[in-house]
Amino acid sequence: MENWGLVTYRTSALLVSMYSSSLSNRKRVTTVVAHELAHQWFGDIVTMEWWDDLWLNEGFASFVENIGTDYAHPEFKIWETFLDSENSMLFVDSSYFTHPVEAVITDPKSIDTLFDSITYDKGSSVIRMCYEYLGPNVFMSGINQYLTQYAYGNANNSDLWTVLRFANIDISFL
């Protein structure tokens, strides 16, 4: 569980041995740590405006967990796992019971329904598509602007798209 400046874990979610822990357990611990650390920025420094935009917090944290895991342990081949999750999510997303990543929440009782593979995995897939479409430099420039502009405040879906749109404007002619 992340809190601004502090991440708490269950012992089972943190302690592993290179010698006695399974590969899947070591991957899980690495991704959980990376995910919760990502929330220091996406969720804590910049917080969603309302539950409709939960995917911003969880989609970014899920995307960044893969970047962090790949950096720390390239042997895990985490992007292959990402594609497996994406394929599973697409199956769920094609069902009658799906919802958009930006879901309209009018009743606090329905908030819990958003903590699912659509919010985490589809949200992360949307972020990765933006990364691939814009390219690493433009994407990171836009995310840097997003985190700077909305630091210690709230942002919504439209705020992200606006920042990314302006990050993609070529001003090299100036």
mmCIF file of C-alpha atoms in Angstrom:
data_model
loop_
_atom_site.group_PDB
_atom_site.id
_atom_site.type_symbol
_atom_site.label_atom_id
_atom_site.label_comp_id
_atom_site.label_asym_id
_atom_site.label_seq_id
_atom_site.Cartn_x
_atom_site.Cartn_y
_atom_site.Cartn_z
ATOM 1 C CA MET A 1 0.000 0.000 0.000
ATOM 2 C CA GLU A 2 1.459 3.316 -1.014
ATOM 3 C CA ASN A 3 1.153 6.546 0.852
ATOM 4 C CA TRP A 4 2.909 9.765 0.015
ATOM 5 C CA GLY A 5 6.537 9.132 0.913
ATOM 6 C CA LEU A 6 5.878 5.737 2.475
ATOM 7 C CA VAL A 7 5.191 2.318 1.037
ATOM 8 C CA THR A 8 4.115 -0.516 3.319
ATOM 9 C CA TYR A 9 4.189 -4.191 2.385
ATOM 10 C CA ARG A 10 3.178 -7.541 3.782
ATOM 11 C CA THR A 11 6.259 -9.634 4.470
ATOM 12 C CA SER A 12 5.147 -12.160 1.857
ATOM 13 C CA ALA A 13 5.014 -9.397 -0.743
ATOM 14 C CA LEU A 14 8.583 -8.299 -0.162
ATOM 15 C CA LEU A 15 10.925 -11.050 0.979
ATOM 16 C CA VAL A 16 12.401 -13.406 -1.599
ATOM 17 C CA SER A 17 15.492 -15.534 -1.943
ATOM 18 C CA MET A 18 17.469 -15.800 -5.151
ATOM 19 C CA TYR A 19 18.025 -19.456 -4.277
ATOM 20 C CA SER A 20 14.785 -20.787 -2.823
ATOM 21 C CA SER A 21 12.041 -18.532 -4.234
ATOM 22 C CA SER A 22 10.375 -19.443 -7.495
ATOM 23 C CA LEU A 23 10.848 -17.277 -10.562
ATOM 24 C CA SER A 24 7.166 -16.302 -10.488
ATOM 25 C CA ASN A 25 7.469 -15.230 -6.828
ATOM 26 C CA ARG A 26 10.574 -13.135 -7.562
ATOM 27 C CA LYS A 27 8.782 -11.524 -10.523
ATOM 28 C CA ARG A 28 5.727 -10.795 -8.391
ATOM 29 C CA VAL A 29 7.758 -9.137 -5.623
ATOM 30 C CA THR A 30 9.668 -7.034 -8.162
ATOM 31 C CA THR A 31 6.517 -5.878 -9.948
ATOM 32 C CA VAL A 32 4.680 -5.082 -6.699
ATOM 33 C CA VAL A 33 7.595 -2.975 -5.439
ATOM 34 C CA ALA A 34 7.884 -1.152 -8.788
ATOM 35 C CA HIS A 35 4.099 -0.628 -8.954
ATOM 36 C CA GLU A 36 3.865 0.832 -5.460
ATOM 37 C CA LEU A 37 6.894 3.067 -6.013
ATOM 38 C CA ALA A 38 5.308 4.346 -9.246
ATOM 39 C CA HIS A 39 2.312 5.431 -7.173
ATOM 40 C CA GLN A 40 4.571 7.968 -5.461
ATOM 41 C CA TRP A 41 4.166 9.990 -8.668
ATOM 42 C CA PHE A 42 0.998 8.604 -10.240
ATOM 43 C CA GLY A 43 -1.513 8.704 -7.419
ATOM 44 C CA ASP A 44 0.331 10.612 -4.715
ATOM 45 C CA ILE A 45 2.155 13.580 -6.323
ATOM 46 C CA VAL A 46 -0.560 13.816 -8.995
ATOM 47 C CA THR A 47 -3.883 12.403 -7.861
ATOM 48 C CA MET A 48 -6.885 11.604 -10.009
ATOM 49 C CA GLU A 49 -9.610 14.224 -9.865
ATOM 50 C CA TRP A 50 -12.368 11.680 -9.245
ATOM 51 C CA TRP A 51 -12.792 7.914 -9.380
ATOM 52 C CA ASP A 52 -13.730 8.178 -13.071
ATOM 53 C CA ASP A 53 -10.008 8.555 -13.712
ATOM 54 C CA LEU A 54 -8.716 5.733 -11.506
ATOM 55 C CA TRP A 55 -7.113 4.316 -14.630
ATOM 56 C CA LEU A 56 -4.633 7.224 -14.612
ATOM 57 C CA ASN A 57 -3.235 6.094 -11.256
ATOM 58 C CA GLU A 58 -3.363 2.361 -11.893
ATOM 59 C CA GLY A 59 -2.622 2.373 -15.621
ATOM 60 C CA PHE A 60 0.505 4.477 -15.149
ATOM 61 C CA ALA A 61 1.631 2.469 -12.118
ATOM 62 C CA SER A 62 1.133 -0.764 -14.078
ATOM 63 C CA PHE A 63 3.042 0.598 -17.085
ATOM 64 C CA VAL A 64 5.908 1.917 -14.941
ATOM 65 C CA GLU A 65 6.090 -1.363 -12.991
ATOM 66 C CA ASN A 66 7.059 -3.044 -16.245
ATOM 67 C CA ILE A 67 9.720 -0.438 -17.021
ATOM 68 C CA GLY A 68 11.197 -0.779 -13.524
ATOM 69 C CA THR A 69 11.070 -4.560 -13.553
ATOM 70 C CA ASP A 70 12.674 -4.739 -16.993
ATOM 71 C CA TYR A 71 15.438 -2.387 -15.841
ATOM 72 C CA ALA A 72 16.135 -4.312 -12.624
ATOM 73 C CA HIS A 73 15.703 -7.815 -14.059
ATOM 74 C CA PRO A 74 15.813 -7.979 -17.875
ATOM 75 C CA GLU A 75 16.056 -11.765 -17.568
ATOM 76 C CA PHE A 76 12.410 -11.774 -16.416
ATOM 77 C CA LYS A 77 11.329 -10.752 -19.952
ATOM 78 C CA ILE A 78 8.514 -8.766 -18.373
ATOM 79 C CA TRP A 79 7.258 -7.309 -21.666
ATOM 80 C CA GLU A 80 6.288 -10.831 -22.758
ATOM 81 C CA THR A 81 4.200 -11.124 -19.575
ATOM 82 C CA PHE A 82 2.737 -7.709 -20.389
ATOM 83 C CA LEU A 83 1.505 -9.045 -23.723
ATOM 84 C CA ASP A 84 -0.047 -12.068 -21.996
ATOM 85 C CA SER A 85 -1.900 -9.734 -19.610
ATOM 86 C CA GLU A 86 -2.951 -7.558 -22.518
ATOM 87 C CA ASN A 87 -4.379 -10.564 -24.368
ATOM 88 C CA SER A 88 -6.314 -11.674 -21.265
ATOM 89 C CA MET A 89 -7.612 -8.145 -20.782
ATOM 90 C CA LEU A 90 -8.764 -7.935 -24.404
ATOM 91 C CA PHE A 91 -10.799 -11.103 -23.861
ATOM 92 C CA VAL A 92 -12.440 -9.558 -20.760
ATOM 93 C CA ASP A 93 -12.867 -6.259 -22.607
ATOM 94 C CA SER A 94 -14.829 -7.995 -25.360
ATOM 95 C CA SER A 95 -17.410 -9.302 -22.900
ATOM 96 C CA TYR A 96 -20.781 -7.854 -22.048
ATOM 97 C CA PHE A 97 -19.566 -6.915 -18.558
ATOM 98 C CA THR A 98 -16.739 -4.611 -19.625
ATOM 99 C CA HIS A 99 -16.491 -0.895 -18.943
ATOM 100 C CA PRO A 100 -14.468 1.949 -20.449
ATOM 101 C CA VAL A 101 -11.163 2.795 -18.760
ATOM 102 C CA GLU A 102 -12.664 6.177 -17.954
ATOM 103 C CA ALA A 103 -15.784 4.955 -16.194
ATOM 104 C CA VAL A 104 -18.503 7.263 -14.920
ATOM 105 C CA ILE A 105 -18.860 6.863 -11.156
ATOM 106 C CA THR A 106 -21.917 8.476 -9.600
ATOM 107 C CA ASP A 107 -22.391 6.142 -6.662
ATOM 108 C CA PRO A 108 -19.578 5.528 -4.139
ATOM 109 C CA LYS A 109 -20.750 1.907 -3.843
ATOM 110 C CA SER A 110 -19.582 1.246 -7.403
ATOM 111 C CA ILE A 111 -15.983 2.421 -6.837
ATOM 112 C CA ASP A 112 -14.781 -1.080 -5.913
ATOM 113 C CA THR A 113 -15.900 -2.407 -9.299
ATOM 114 C CA LEU A 114 -13.172 -0.350 -10.996
ATOM 115 C CA PHE A 115 -10.295 -2.269 -9.406
ATOM 116 C CA ASP A 116 -10.124 -4.819 -12.223
ATOM 117 C CA SER A 117 -8.088 -5.840 -15.252
ATOM 118 C CA ILE A 118 -9.695 -3.158 -17.408
ATOM 119 C CA THR A 119 -8.467 -0.374 -15.131
ATOM 120 C CA TYR A 120 -5.003 -1.876 -14.573
ATOM 121 C CA ASP A 121 -4.202 -3.772 -17.766
ATOM 122 C CA LYS A 122 -6.189 -1.825 -20.345
ATOM 123 C CA GLY A 123 -5.102 1.423 -18.684
ATOM 124 C CA SER A 124 -1.490 0.285 -18.927
ATOM 125 C CA SER A 125 -2.006 -0.773 -22.550
ATOM 126 C CA VAL A 126 -3.395 2.652 -23.454
ATOM 127 C CA ILE A 127 -0.363 4.290 -21.831
ATOM 128 C CA ARG A 128 1.993 1.951 -23.685
ATOM 129 C CA MET A 129 0.247 2.716 -26.984
ATOM 130 C CA CYS A 130 0.806 6.429 -26.347
ATOM 131 C CA TYR A 131 4.465 5.710 -25.547
ATOM 132 C CA GLU A 132 4.927 3.752 -28.773
ATOM 133 C CA TYR A 133 2.977 6.228 -30.916
ATOM 134 C CA LEU A 134 4.653 9.392 -29.599
ATOM 135 C CA GLY A 135 8.094 7.862 -29.118
ATOM 136 C CA PRO A 136 10.063 7.778 -25.869
ATOM 137 C CA ASN A 137 11.348 11.367 -25.991
ATOM 138 C CA VAL A 138 8.037 13.081 -26.741
ATOM 139 C CA PHE A 139 6.154 10.792 -24.356
ATOM 140 C CA MET A 140 8.572 11.369 -21.471
ATOM 141 C CA SER A 141 8.567 15.113 -22.145
ATOM 142 C CA GLY A 142 4.775 15.094 -21.943
ATOM 143 C CA ILE A 143 4.717 13.000 -18.770
ATOM 144 C CA ASN A 144 7.317 15.273 -17.193
ATOM 145 C CA GLN A 145 5.069 18.240 -18.012
ATOM 146 C CA TYR A 146 2.015 16.398 -16.652
ATOM 147 C CA LEU A 147 3.758 15.605 -13.361
ATOM 148 C CA THR A 148 5.126 19.159 -13.064
ATOM 149 C CA GLN A 149 1.928 20.956 -14.020
ATOM 150 C CA TYR A 150 -0.360 18.910 -11.757
ATOM 151 C CA ALA A 151 2.071 18.219 -8.890
ATOM 152 C CA TYR A 152 0.419 18.236 -5.456
ATOM 153 C CA GLY A 153 -2.963 18.511 -7.118
ATOM 154 C CA ASN A 154 -5.493 16.679 -9.212
ATOM 155 C CA ALA A 155 -5.651 15.784 -12.879
ATOM 156 C CA ASN A 156 -8.156 14.096 -15.116
ATOM 157 C CA ASN A 157 -8.232 12.273 -18.419
ATOM 158 C CA SER A 158 -8.485 15.490 -20.472
ATOM 159 C CA ASP A 159 -5.501 17.007 -18.672
ATOM 160 C CA LEU A 160 -3.311 14.079 -19.719
ATOM 161 C CA TRP A 161 -4.409 14.228 -23.368
ATOM 162 C CA THR A 162 -3.852 17.992 -23.510
ATOM 163 C CA VAL A 163 -0.321 17.711 -22.116
ATOM 164 C CA LEU A 164 0.577 14.861 -24.481
ATOM 165 C CA ARG A 165 -0.908 16.713 -27.453
ATOM 166 C CA PHE A 166 1.228 19.794 -26.771
ATOM 167 C CA ALA A 167 4.328 17.679 -26.115
ATOM 168 C CA ASN A 168 3.992 16.372 -29.665
ATOM 169 C CA ILE A 169 4.067 19.808 -31.302
ATOM 170 C CA ASP A 170 7.270 20.262 -33.271
ATOM 171 C CA ILE A 171 8.790 23.640 -32.436
ATOM 172 C CA SER A 172 12.230 22.911 -33.898
ATOM 173 C CA PHE A 173 11.660 25.595 -36.533
ATOM 174 C CA LEU A 174 11.775 28.346 -33.865
#
